[in-house]
Coordinates of C-alpha atoms (C1' of nucleotides) in Angstrom, one line a residue:
Chain A
X1 CA -18.1 -45.5 49.7
X2 CA -19.7 -43.9 52.7
X3 CA -18.7 -40.3 53.1
X4 CA -18.0 -40.5 56.8
X5 CA -15.0 -42.8 56.3
X6 CA -11.7 -41.0 56.6
X7 CA -9.6 -41.0 53.5
X8 CA -6.5 -43.2 53.2
X9 CA -4.2 -44.0 50.4
X10 CA -5.9 -47.3 49.6
X11 CA -9.3 -45.8 49.2
X12 CA -7.9 -42.9 47.2
X13 CA -6.0 -45.4 45.0
X14 CA -9.1 -47.5 44.3
X15 CA -11.2 -44.4 43.7
X16 CA -8.6 -43.4 41.2
X17 CA -8.7 -46.8 39.5
X18 CA -12.4 -46.7 39.3
X19 CA -12.3 -43.2 37.8
X20 CA -9.7 -44.4 35.3
X21 CA -12.2 -47.0 34.1
X22 CA -11.6 -50.2 36.0
X23 CA -14.3 -52.2 34.4
X24 CA -14.7 -55.0 36.9
X25 CA -15.9 -55.0 40.5
X26 CA -13.3 -54.5 43.2
X27 CA -12.1 -57.9 44.3
X28 CA -9.8 -58.2 47.3
X29 CA -8.7 -61.2 49.3
X30 CA -7.6 -62.1 52.8
X31 CA -4.9 -64.7 52.3
X32 CA -3.7 -66.3 55.6
X33 CA -1.3 -69.2 55.8
X34 CA -3.0 -71.8 58.1
X35 CA 0.0 -72.1 60.4
X36 CA -1.3 -70.3 63.5
X37 CA -4.2 -68.5 64.9
X38 CA -5.3 -65.1 63.7
X39 CA -4.2 -62.1 65.8
X40 CA -5.0 -58.4 66.1
X41 CA -2.7 -57.7 63.2
X42 CA -4.8 -60.0 61.0
X43 CA -7.9 -58.3 62.2
X44 CA -6.5 -55.1 60.7
X45 CA -5.8 -56.9 57.4
X46 CA -9.3 -58.4 57.5
X47 CA -11.0 -55.1 58.0
X48 CA -8.9 -53.5 55.3
X49 CA -9.6 -56.2 52.7
X50 CA -13.2 -57.0 53.5
X51 CA -13.9 -53.3 54.3
X52 CA -12.6 -52.1 50.9
X53 CA -14.7 -54.7 49.0
X54 CA -17.7 -53.6 51.0
X55 CA -17.1 -49.9 50.6
X56 CA -16.7 -50.2 46.8
X57 CA -19.5 -52.7 46.3
X58 CA -17.1 -55.5 45.4
X59 CA -16.2 -58.8 47.0
X60 CA -13.5 -60.3 49.1
X61 CA -12.2 -63.9 49.0
X62 CA -10.9 -66.0 51.8
X63 CA -7.9 -67.9 50.5
X64 CA -5.6 -70.1 52.4
X65 CA -2.0 -69.6 51.2
X66 CA -1.2 -73.2 51.9
X67 CA 2.1 -73.7 50.0
X68 CA 4.1 -75.0 52.9
X69 CA 2.4 -78.2 54.3
X70 CA 4.9 -78.8 57.0
X71 CA 3.8 -75.9 59.0
X72 CA 0.1 -76.0 58.3
X73 CA -2.9 -77.8 59.7
X74 CA -6.6 -78.3 59.6
X75 CA -6.9 -76.9 63.1
X76 CA -5.7 -73.5 61.9
X77 CA -8.0 -73.6 58.8
X78 CA -11.0 -74.1 61.1
X79 CA -10.0 -71.5 63.6
X80 CA -9.3 -68.9 60.9
X81 CA -12.7 -69.3 59.3
X82 CA -14.4 -69.1 62.7
X83 CA -12.5 -65.9 63.6
X84 CA -13.2 -64.2 60.3
X85 CA -16.9 -64.9 60.7
X86 CA -16.9 -63.9 64.3
X87 CA -15.4 -60.6 63.3
X88 CA -18.4 -60.1 61.2
X89 CA -17.3 -60.9 57.7
X90 CA -18.4 -63.4 55.1
X91 CA -16.2 -64.2 52.1
X92 CA -17.5 -64.4 48.6
X93 CA -18.1 -67.9 47.4
X94 CA -16.3 -71.0 48.7
X95 CA -13.2 -70.9 50.7
X96 CA -10.2 -70.9 48.3
X97 CA -7.0 -72.7 48.6
X98 CA -3.7 -72.0 46.9
X99 CA -3.3 -75.8 46.8
X100 CA -6.3 -76.0 44.5
X101 CA -4.2 -74.2 41.9
X102 CA -1.2 -76.5 42.2
X103 CA -1.8 -78.1 38.8
X104 CA -2.1 -74.7 37.0
X105 CA 1.0 -73.4 38.8
X106 CA 2.9 -76.5 37.7
X107 CA 1.9 -75.9 34.1
X108 CA 2.9 -72.3 34.3
X109 CA 6.3 -73.5 35.6
X110 CA 6.6 -75.7 32.5
X111 CA 5.8 -72.6 30.4
X112 CA 8.6 -70.7 31.9
X113 CA 11.0 -73.6 31.3
X114 CA 9.8 -73.7 27.7
X115 CA 10.5 -70.0 27.4
X116 CA 14.0 -70.4 28.7
X117 CA 13.0 -68.4 31.8
X118 CA 13.4 -71.1 34.4
X119 CA 15.9 -73.8 35.2
X120 CA 16.5 -76.7 37.6
X121 CA 19.4 -75.9 39.9
X122 CA 21.3 -78.6 41.8
X123 CA 23.1 -76.2 44.3
X124 CA 22.7 -77.2 47.9
X125 CA 21.0 -74.6 50.2
X126 CA 24.4 -73.6 51.5
X127 CA 25.9 -73.3 48.1
X128 CA 22.9 -71.3 46.9
X129 CA 23.4 -68.8 49.7
X130 CA 27.0 -68.3 48.7
X131 CA 26.1 -67.8 45.1
X132 CA 23.4 -65.3 46.0
X133 CA 26.0 -62.7 47.1
X134 CA 25.2 -60.1 49.7
X135 CA 23.4 -56.8 49.9
X136 CA 26.3 -55.0 48.5
X137 CA 27.9 -57.6 46.3
X138 CA 26.3 -59.1 43.2
X139 CA 25.6 -62.8 43.1
X140 CA 27.2 -65.3 40.7
X141 CA 25.3 -67.4 38.2
X142 CA 24.6 -70.9 39.2
X143 CA 26.7 -73.5 37.2
X144 CA 23.3 -75.1 36.3
X145 CA 21.9 -71.9 34.9
X146 CA 22.5 -72.7 31.3
X147 CA 21.0 -76.2 31.1
X148 CA 19.1 -76.8 27.9
X149 CA 15.3 -76.5 27.9
X150 CA 15.0 -80.3 27.3
X151 CA 17.2 -81.1 30.2
X152 CA 15.4 -78.7 32.5
X153 CA 12.1 -80.1 31.4
X154 CA 13.2 -83.7 32.1
X155 CA 14.6 -82.8 35.5
X156 CA 11.6 -80.8 36.6
X157 CA 9.3 -83.7 35.5
X158 CA 11.4 -86.0 37.6
X159 CA 11.1 -83.6 40.5
X160 CA 7.4 -83.8 40.1
X161 CA 7.5 -87.6 40.0
X162 CA 9.3 -87.6 43.3
X163 CA 12.5 -89.0 42.0
X164 CA 14.7 -86.7 44.1
X165 CA 15.0 -86.3 47.8
X166 CA 14.1 -83.1 49.8
X167 CA 16.4 -80.2 49.0
X168 CA 18.2 -82.0 46.3
X169 CA 17.1 -79.7 43.5
X170 CA 15.0 -76.6 43.0
X171 CA 13.4 -74.8 40.1
X172 CA 14.5 -71.2 39.7
X173 CA 13.5 -68.3 37.6
X174 CA 16.3 -67.0 35.3
X175 CA 16.3 -63.3 36.0
X176 CA 19.4 -61.4 37.2
X177 CA 21.9 -62.6 39.8
X178 CA 23.4 -59.1 39.9
X179 CA 20.1 -57.3 40.7
X180 CA 20.2 -54.9 43.7
X181 CA 16.9 -56.4 44.6
X182 CA 17.7 -59.8 46.2
X183 CA 14.3 -61.2 45.2
X184 CA 15.3 -61.0 41.6
X185 CA 18.5 -63.0 42.0
X186 CA 17.0 -66.1 40.3
X187 CA 14.3 -66.8 42.9
X188 CA 13.2 -70.3 43.7
X189 CA 9.9 -71.3 42.2
X190 CA 9.6 -74.9 43.4
X191 CA 11.2 -76.9 46.2
X192 CA 11.1 -80.6 46.9
X193 CA 9.2 -81.7 50.0
X194 CA 8.0 -85.2 50.4
X195 CA 5.4 -84.0 52.9
X196 CA 1.8 -84.9 53.1
X197 CA -0.4 -81.9 52.5
X198 CA -3.6 -81.2 54.5
X199 CA -5.6 -80.6 51.3
X200 CA -3.8 -82.5 48.6
X201 CA -2.4 -85.5 50.6
X202 CA 0.6 -87.1 48.9
X203 CA -0.2 -85.9 45.4
X204 CA 2.7 -83.5 45.3
X205 CA 6.3 -84.0 46.2
X206 CA 7.1 -80.5 45.1
X207 CA 5.6 -77.2 46.4
X208 CA 5.6 -73.7 44.9
X209 CA 7.1 -70.9 46.9
X210 CA 5.1 -67.9 48.0
X211 CA 6.5 -65.7 45.2
X212 CA 5.6 -68.1 42.5
X213 CA 2.2 -68.7 43.9
X214 CA 0.7 -65.6 45.3
X215 CA 0.4 -63.3 42.2
X216 CA -0.8 -66.2 40.1
X217 CA -3.5 -67.1 42.6
X218 CA -4.6 -63.5 42.5
X219 CA -4.7 -63.6 38.7
X220 CA -6.8 -66.8 38.7
X221 CA -9.3 -65.3 41.1
X222 CA -9.5 -62.0 39.3
X223 CA -8.2 -60.1 42.3
X224 CA -8.1 -56.4 41.4
X225 CA -6.2 -55.2 44.4
X226 CA -3.8 -57.5 46.2
X227 CA -3.2 -55.8 49.5
X228 CA -0.3 -56.9 51.6
X229 CA 2.1 -55.6 54.2
X230 CA 5.2 -53.4 53.6
X231 CA 7.8 -56.2 53.8
X232 CA 6.5 -57.5 50.5
X233 CA 7.2 -54.3 48.7
X234 CA 10.6 -55.6 47.5
X235 CA 8.7 -58.6 46.1
X236 CA 6.4 -56.5 43.9
X237 CA 8.9 -56.4 40.9
X238 CA 8.9 -60.2 41.0
X239 CA 5.1 -60.4 41.4
X240 CA 4.9 -58.3 38.3
X241 CA 7.5 -60.3 36.5
X242 CA 5.5 -63.5 36.8
X243 CA 2.3 -61.8 35.7
X244 CA 4.1 -60.3 32.7
X245 CA 5.8 -63.6 31.6
X246 CA 2.9 -66.0 32.2
X247 CA -0.3 -66.4 30.2
X248 CA -2.5 -65.4 33.2
X249 CA -6.1 -64.5 32.7
X250 CA -5.9 -61.2 34.6
X251 CA -3.4 -58.6 35.9
X252 CA -3.8 -58.1 39.6
X253 CA -2.0 -55.3 41.3
X254 CA -0.1 -55.5 44.6
X255 CA -0.4 -52.6 47.0
X256 CA 1.4 -52.6 50.4
X257 CA 0.4 -50.9 53.7
X258 CA 2.0 -50.8 57.1
X259 CA 1.1 -53.7 59.4
X260 CA -0.5 -52.9 62.7
X261 CA 1.6 -53.0 65.8
X262 CA 0.1 -52.4 69.2
X263 CA 2.0 -51.7 72.4
X264 CA 2.5 -54.3 75.0
X265 CA 1.8 -57.1 72.6
X266 CA 3.6 -59.6 70.3
X267 CA 2.2 -60.7 67.0
X268 CA 5.0 -63.0 65.7
X269 CA 3.2 -66.3 65.1
X270 CA 6.4 -68.1 66.1
X271 CA 6.6 -66.3 69.4
X272 CA 2.9 -66.7 70.1
X273 CA 3.2 -70.4 69.4
X274 CA 6.1 -70.6 71.9
X275 CA 3.9 -69.0 74.6
X276 CA 1.3 -71.7 73.9
X277 CA 3.8 -74.6 73.7
X278 CA 5.7 -73.5 76.8
X279 CA 2.3 -73.2 78.6
X280 CA 3.0 -69.6 79.6
X281 CA -0.6 -69.1 78.6
X282 CA -3.5 -71.6 78.6
X283 CA -3.7 -71.9 74.8
X284 CA -4.2 -69.8 71.6
X285 CA -7.4 -68.4 73.0
X286 CA -6.1 -67.5 76.5
X287 CA -7.7 -64.1 77.2
X288 CA -4.3 -62.5 77.5
X289 CA -3.4 -63.5 74.0
X290 CA -3.6 -60.9 71.2
X291 CA -5.3 -63.6 69.0
X292 CA -8.8 -63.0 67.8
X293 CA -9.8 -66.0 69.8
X294 CA -8.1 -64.6 72.9
X295 CA -9.7 -61.2 72.5
X296 CA -13.0 -62.9 72.0
X297 CA -12.7 -64.9 75.2
X298 CA -11.5 -61.8 77.0
X299 CA -14.9 -60.2 76.1
X300 CA -13.7 -57.7 73.5
X301 CA -16.7 -57.2 71.2
X302 CA -16.1 -57.7 67.5
X303 CA -17.6 -54.3 66.6
X304 CA -15.2 -52.7 68.9
X305 CA -12.2 -54.4 67.3
X306 CA -13.6 -53.3 63.8
X307 CA -14.0 -49.8 65.0
X308 CA -10.5 -49.7 66.4
X309 CA -9.1 -50.9 63.1
X310 CA -10.9 -48.1 61.3
X311 CA -9.8 -45.5 63.9
X312 CA -6.1 -46.3 63.7
X313 CA -6.2 -45.7 60.0
X314 CA -4.3 -47.3 57.2
X315 CA -1.0 -45.8 56.0
X316 CA 2.5 -46.7 54.9
X317 CA 4.4 -45.6 57.9
X318 CA 5.6 -48.0 60.5
X319 CA 4.4 -47.3 64.0
X320 CA 3.0 -48.7 67.2
X321 CA -0.5 -47.9 68.2
X322 CA -1.1 -47.4 71.9
X323 CA -3.1 -50.3 73.4
X324 CA -5.2 -47.6 75.2
X325 CA -6.8 -47.0 71.8
X326 CA -8.2 -50.5 71.5
X327 CA -9.2 -50.4 75.2
X328 CA -11.1 -47.1 74.5
X329 CA -13.0 -48.7 71.7
X330 CA -13.9 -51.6 73.9
X331 CA -15.1 -49.4 76.7
X332 CA -17.0 -47.3 74.3
X333 CA -18.9 -50.2 72.9
X334 CA -19.5 -52.0 76.2
X335 CA -20.7 -48.8 78.0
X336 CA -23.5 -48.7 75.5
X337 CA -24.2 -52.4 75.2
X338 CA -23.4 -54.1 78.6
X339 CA -26.2 -54.4 81.2
X340 CA -25.1 -53.4 84.7
X341 CA -24.9 -55.8 87.6
X342 CA -23.2 -55.9 91.0
X343 CA -20.4 -58.1 92.1
X344 CA -18.5 -57.7 95.4
X345 CA -14.9 -58.7 94.8
X346 CA -13.6 -58.6 98.4
X347 CA -16.7 -59.2 100.6
X348 CA -17.0 -57.5 104.0
X349 CA -20.1 -58.1 106.0
X350 CA -22.4 -55.2 106.5
X351 CA -25.3 -55.4 109.1
X352 CA -28.3 -53.1 108.9
X353 CA -29.7 -53.9 112.3
X354 CA -32.5 -51.4 112.1
X355 CA -33.8 -52.5 108.7
X356 CA -37.4 -53.3 109.5
X357 CA -37.6 -56.2 107.0
X358 CA -36.0 -57.4 103.8
X359 CA -37.1 -55.4 100.8
X360 CA -37.2 -56.0 97.1
X361 CA -35.8 -53.3 94.9
X362 CA -36.3 -52.6 91.3
X363 CA -32.9 -51.6 89.9
X364 CA -32.2 -50.2 86.5
X365 CA -30.0 -52.3 84.2
X366 CA -28.6 -49.3 82.4
X367 CA -28.4 -45.7 83.6
X368 CA -28.9 -44.2 80.2
X369 CA -30.9 -46.7 78.2
X370 CA -34.3 -47.8 79.5
X371 CA -34.5 -50.6 76.9
X372 CA -32.3 -52.6 79.2
X373 CA -35.2 -52.7 81.7
X374 CA -34.7 -53.3 85.4
X375 CA -34.2 -56.3 87.7
X376 CA -35.4 -57.2 91.2
X377 CA -32.8 -57.3 94.0
X378 CA -33.2 -58.4 97.5
X379 CA -31.9 -56.0 100.2
X380 CA -31.6 -57.9 103.5
X381 CA -30.3 -57.1 107.0
X382 CA -26.9 -58.6 106.1
X383 CA -25.1 -57.6 103.0
X384 CA -21.7 -57.7 101.5
X385 CA -19.8 -54.6 100.4
X386 CA -16.3 -54.3 99.2
X387 CA -13.6 -54.0 101.8
X388 CA -12.2 -51.1 99.8
X389 CA -15.4 -49.2 100.3
X390 CA -15.2 -48.9 104.1
X391 CA -12.9 -47.0 106.4
X392 CA -13.3 -46.2 110.1
X393 CA -12.2 -42.7 109.3
X394 CA -11.2 -40.9 106.2
X395 CA -10.8 -37.4 104.7
X396 CA -13.5 -35.8 102.7
X397 CA -12.1 -37.1 99.4
X398 CA -13.2 -40.7 100.4
X399 CA -16.7 -40.9 99.0
X400 CA -17.6 -44.3 100.5
X401 CA -18.7 -45.7 103.8
X402 CA -17.1 -44.2 106.9
X403 CA -18.1 -44.4 110.6
X404 CA -20.5 -41.5 111.3
X405 CA -20.8 -40.7 107.6
X406 CA -23.5 -41.4 105.0
X407 CA -23.3 -43.4 101.8
X408 CA -26.0 -44.7 99.4
X409 CA -26.3 -48.4 98.7
X410 CA -26.7 -48.5 94.9
X411 CA -30.4 -48.5 94.0
X412 CA -31.4 -48.6 97.7
X413 CA -31.2 -46.9 101.0
X414 CA -28.9 -44.3 102.4
X415 CA -27.0 -45.6 105.5
X416 CA -24.6 -44.3 108.1
X417 CA -21.7 -46.2 109.5
X418 CA -22.0 -46.9 113.3
X419 CA -19.2 -49.3 114.3
X420 CA -17.2 -52.3 113.2
X421 CA -15.9 -55.6 114.7
X422 CA -12.3 -56.7 114.3
X423 CA -10.6 -60.0 114.8
X424 CA -7.5 -60.5 117.0
X425 CA -5.3 -59.3 114.2
X426 CA -7.2 -56.0 113.9
X427 CA -8.8 -57.0 110.6
X428 CA -12.2 -55.6 110.2
X429 CA -14.7 -58.4 109.9
X430 CA -18.1 -56.7 110.1
X431 CA -19.5 -53.3 109.8
X432 CA -22.7 -52.0 111.4
X433 CA -24.7 -49.2 109.9
X434 CA -28.1 -47.6 110.5
X435 CA -30.7 -46.7 107.8
X436 CA -31.1 -43.0 107.2
X437 CA -33.9 -43.5 104.6
X438 CA -36.6 -46.1 104.4
X439 CA -37.7 -45.8 100.9
X440 CA -35.4 -47.1 98.1
X441 CA -34.1 -44.3 96.0
X442 CA -35.3 -41.6 98.2
X443 CA -33.0 -38.8 99.6
X444 CA -32.7 -38.2 103.3
X445 CA -35.4 -36.0 104.7
X446 CA -33.0 -33.8 106.5
X447 CA -31.4 -32.8 103.3
X448 CA -28.0 -34.1 104.1
X449 CA -27.1 -36.0 101.0
X450 CA -24.8 -39.0 101.1
X451 CA -21.2 -38.6 99.9
X452 CA -21.3 -41.3 97.4
X453 CA -22.7 -44.6 96.2
X454 CA -21.3 -48.1 96.8
X455 CA -22.3 -51.4 95.4
X456 CA -23.5 -54.4 97.4
X457 CA -25.1 -57.9 97.3
X458 CA -27.3 -59.6 99.8
X459 CA -25.4 -62.0 102.1
X460 CA -28.1 -64.6 101.9
X461 CA -29.1 -64.2 98.3
X462 CA -25.8 -63.7 96.6
X463 CA -23.7 -66.6 95.1
X464 CA -20.0 -67.1 95.0
X465 CA -18.2 -66.7 91.7
X466 CA -14.7 -67.1 90.3
X467 CA -13.3 -63.9 88.8
X468 CA -10.2 -64.0 86.6
X469 CA -8.6 -60.6 86.5
X470 CA -6.3 -60.1 83.5
X471 CA -3.6 -57.5 82.9
X472 CA -1.3 -57.0 80.0
X473 CA 0.8 -60.1 79.2
X474 CA 4.0 -58.1 78.9
X475 CA 5.3 -55.4 81.1
X476 CA 7.3 -53.5 78.5
X477 CA 5.7 -51.5 75.7
X478 CA 7.7 -53.2 72.9
X479 CA 8.2 -56.8 73.9
X480 CA 9.0 -57.7 70.3
X481 CA 12.3 -56.0 70.8
X482 CA 13.1 -57.5 74.1
X483 CA 16.2 -59.7 74.1
X484 CA 14.3 -62.3 76.0
X485 CA 10.6 -62.5 75.6
X486 CA 10.3 -64.4 78.9
X487 CA 11.8 -61.7 81.0
X488 CA 9.4 -59.2 79.5
X489 CA 6.4 -61.1 80.8
X490 CA 4.2 -59.5 83.4
X491 CA 4.1 -61.9 86.4
X492 CA 0.7 -60.6 87.4
X493 CA -1.1 -60.9 84.1
X494 CA -3.6 -63.3 85.7
X495 CA -5.0 -63.1 89.2
X496 CA -7.8 -65.6 90.0
X497 CA -10.1 -65.0 92.9
X498 CA -12.8 -67.3 94.3
X499 CA -14.0 -64.8 96.9
X500 CA -16.3 -62.8 94.8
X501 CA -20.1 -62.7 95.5
X502 CA -22.5 -61.9 92.7
X503 CA -26.1 -61.2 92.2
X504 CA -27.9 -64.6 91.9
X505 CA -29.3 -63.8 88.4
X506 CA -25.7 -63.7 87.1
X507 CA -25.6 -67.5 87.4
X508 CA -27.8 -67.7 84.4
X509 CA -25.5 -65.5 82.2
X510 CA -25.1 -66.9 78.8
X511 CA -21.5 -67.8 77.8
X512 CA -19.8 -64.8 76.3
X513 CA -22.3 -62.4 77.7
X514 CA -20.6 -59.2 79.0
X515 CA -21.8 -57.2 82.0
X516 CA -20.6 -54.1 83.7
X517 CA -20.0 -54.9 87.3
X518 CA -20.7 -51.4 88.6
X519 CA -17.8 -49.4 89.8
X520 CA -15.4 -52.3 88.8
X521 CA -15.4 -52.9 85.1
X522 CA -16.6 -55.2 82.3
X523 CA -16.7 -58.9 82.8
X524 CA -17.6 -61.7 80.5
X525 CA -19.1 -65.1 81.4
X526 CA -16.3 -67.5 80.2
X527 CA -17.1 -69.0 76.9
X528 CA -16.3 -72.5 78.1
X529 CA -16.0 -72.6 81.8
X530 CA -18.9 -70.6 83.1
X531 CA -21.9 -72.5 84.5
X532 CA -24.8 -71.8 86.8
X533 CA -23.2 -74.3 89.3
X534 CA -19.9 -72.5 89.1
X535 CA -20.1 -69.0 87.7
X536 CA -16.8 -67.9 86.1
X537 CA -16.2 -64.4 84.8
X538 CA -13.2 -63.0 83.0
X539 CA -12.4 -59.4 83.4
X540 CA -12.6 -57.7 80.0
X541 CA -11.4 -54.4 81.1
X542 CA -11.7 -52.1 84.1
X543 CA -13.7 -48.9 84.2
X544 CA -11.7 -45.7 83.6
X545 CA -10.5 -44.7 87.0
X546 CA -9.5 -41.1 87.8
X547 CA -9.4 -41.7 91.5
X548 CA -7.0 -44.6 92.4
X549 CA -4.0 -43.0 90.8
X550 CA -4.3 -39.7 92.4
X551 CA -5.6 -40.6 95.9
X552 CA -6.2 -44.2 96.5
Chain B
rU1 C1' 28.5 -49.1 52.7
rG2 C1' 23.5 -52.0 47.3
rG3 C1' 18.2 -51.6 46.8
rG4 C1' 13.2 -50.5 48.6
rG5 C1' 10.2 -47.6 52.0
rC6 C1' 8.8 -44.1 55.9
rG7 C1' 9.3 -39.2 58.9
rU8 C1' 2.6 -34.1 60.4
rC9 C1' 1.2 -33.2 68.6
rG10 C1' 3.1 -38.1 73.9
rC11 C1' 0.6 -42.4 70.3
rC12 C1' -2.2 -43.1 65.7
rA13 C1' -3.7 -40.1 61.5
rA14 C1' -6.2 -36.5 57.5
rG15 C1' -4.2 -33.0 54.5
rU16 C1' -1.0 -33.6 47.9
rG17 C1' 0.3 -25.1 46.1
rG18 C1' -4.2 -21.0 49.5
rC19 C1' -6.3 -20.2 57.3
rA20 C1' -2.5 -27.7 60.3
rA21 C1' -9.1 -32.3 60.5
rG22 C1' -10.2 -36.1 63.8
rG23 C1' -9.3 -40.1 67.5
rC24 C1' -6.4 -41.9 71.8
rA25 C1' -3.7 -40.1 75.9
rG26 C1' -3.3 -35.8 79.1
rC27 C1' -5.1 -31.3 81.7
rG28 C1' -9.1 -28.0 83.6
rG29 C1' -14.5 -27.3 84.6
rG30 C1' -19.9 -28.9 84.7
rU31 C1' -23.8 -32.9 85.3
rU32 C1' -24.3 -37.6 87.9
rU33 C1' -27.7 -42.8 92.7
rU34 C1' -21.2 -46.1 89.0
rG35 C1' -14.7 -41.7 91.5
rA36 C1' -18.1 -44.7 85.2
rU37 C1' -20.8 -42.4 81.3
rC38 C1' -22.2 -37.7 79.3
rC39 C1' -21.2 -32.3 78.4
rC40 C1' -17.9 -27.9 77.9
rG41 C1' -13.0 -26.0 77.4
rC42 C1' -7.5 -26.5 76.7
rC43 C1' -3.7 -29.3 74.1
rA44 C1' 1.2 -28.3 66.5
rU45 C1' 2.1 -19.8 64.4
rU46 C1' 4.1 -25.3 62.5
rC47 C1' 4.8 -30.5 59.5
rG48 C1' 12.7 -34.6 60.7
rG49 C1' 16.7 -30.5 59.5
rA50 C1' 18.9 -26.8 56.2
rG51 C1' 18.7 -24.2 51.8
rG52 C1' 15.8 -23.0 47.3
rU53 C1' 11.3 -22.0 43.8
rU54 C1' 6.7 -19.1 44.6
rC55 C1' 2.5 -13.5 46.0
rG56 C1' 1.9 -18.0 49.0
rA57 C1' 5.1 -24.4 50.7
rA58 C1' 3.5 -29.8 55.3
rU59 C1' 2.6 -30.1 49.9
rC60 C1' 7.4 -28.6 44.4
rC61 C1' 13.2 -28.8 44.0
rU62 C1' 18.3 -29.7 46.3
rC63 C1' 21.2 -31.5 50.1
rC64 C1' 21.4 -33.6 54.9
rC65 C1' 19.6 -36.5 59.3
rG66 C1' 16.8 -40.5 61.5
rC67 C1' 13.9 -45.1 61.5
rC68 C1' 12.0 -49.7 59.0
rC69 C1' 12.5 -53.9 55.3
rC70 C1' 15.5 -57.3 52.0
rA71 C1' 21.1 -61.9 51.7
rG72 C1' 14.7 -68.8 53.9
rC73 C1' 14.4 -74.3 49.6
rC74 C1' 9.0 -69.2 55.4
rA75 C1' 4.8 -66.3 54.2

RNA sequence: UGGGGCGUCGCCAAGUGGCAAGGCAGCGGGUUUUGAUCCCGCCAUUCGGAGGUUCGAAUCCUCCCGCCCCAGCCA
């Protein structure tokens, strides 16, 4: 394990296991159920599981926990694999499926029946709930609990043959109906579902539950550390019970950590699905979604997401991480990796009447990294600047273009505002300025430096683009706790503008390429919709801004 | 009110008997052809609370308080 990684209880635990003589390589697994798209919380689990394997020279499996066919689909299986790879990880060997172990699981169920440790129960779901008791009252034994081994065997075989209807019977473990741990009150091992499975088709009319499947899957694969979230802690005694009572080839160990929660987001798959189904967003990969696919389409780089997951740490205490931390990781990565370009969002015509002739400027693509090279930009008599960058008059805090004051056009000349035209409503429609310098990049000869620098594009040589500006989807920090998710939505989470003008070269941006539009923020060429004929950029995130809040 | 967890700065989080790391946020200053970046500085005499053990406690003990999870034939 590299020394620079901060310690956490998982790494400490594994180091301890290794020191205590764990003789096999560390093997972890990322075990999603294919019933939705992966989200930022899964990203955390992925970096934990794949990261641990990597740090300890072990391996990590990708295993679909597909024990509930009615909620699962091939679409999710495909998207999950794509997302894991995009995040930068490759699983060891083939993709695994819990469903590939159905026959083994079935045989282990027979074993438990044989041992008198499992029985077929005919209680209806409602009756079973009654018999289960409550948190403070013990449950009662099912009237079917003492069936003979042969009767249980015969009944379970009939279940497997599809002779009963859905919900008619279940197979339960015989543990302790009075246990203070609800999971030990004769948990269900198999339920009847005449449902076609995306992997096994109609081969099985019965499906194992999570509890009966997960630990055994881990055992089959030789998983050394089965890492899951805190809510499964109460299941660990049951996990261990199966491992102890079944002839499994290996004893995996379950360790729980606190799931990742980030402010202003929701990670319930059920609720995310509702946003998609209700068309509140444009799909699972809408750039406002906390899904991996959404973050990707928003322009969040995979290395930034991985770095964020490492930075927040891994512990056992519930909490909520400030979204600003993820955003910081994104800005940090993009600042170093995104080439600079100019985009004028709210164009205002600027005329340089005394510019002798159009000139071609060589402008750096990155202020701190020469490897990005430079690009040629045309500076003509007529330009566009942002409306926000001009005022007829302003106090000294306004470092942009003002009548009678100087400002530099990024990478070009220093100019001075002279006058402006307005329409009948008083709206400024054109600004006139004179050139103070004649050589690009030079300072004024009189030594009076410009107040600031503004960005611009050539009126003639720029091209229109659609800019999709995103803001957080929810306006409350903890939408998961809102009584009504819909009322917590931010009505301005998406603002589309077709007014923007961009440098012509931006037309040729590759899908998913991210640029910094100087003085604005980071923008990504939309993965699907961007084209040279119709450039479309999604705002990834704005630049940090210490001005607008205090003065603007 | 049964059981299982968790409480260290505004938000995350190291630390496990010997001087309370770090990141994010925030605040001040410097550099700057991006109000960005970068750089410098500030930001917990105290670890949920109260007792106790100890030369010494965030770390060990006792009691108390707060928050989270569990009563799916979901995972």
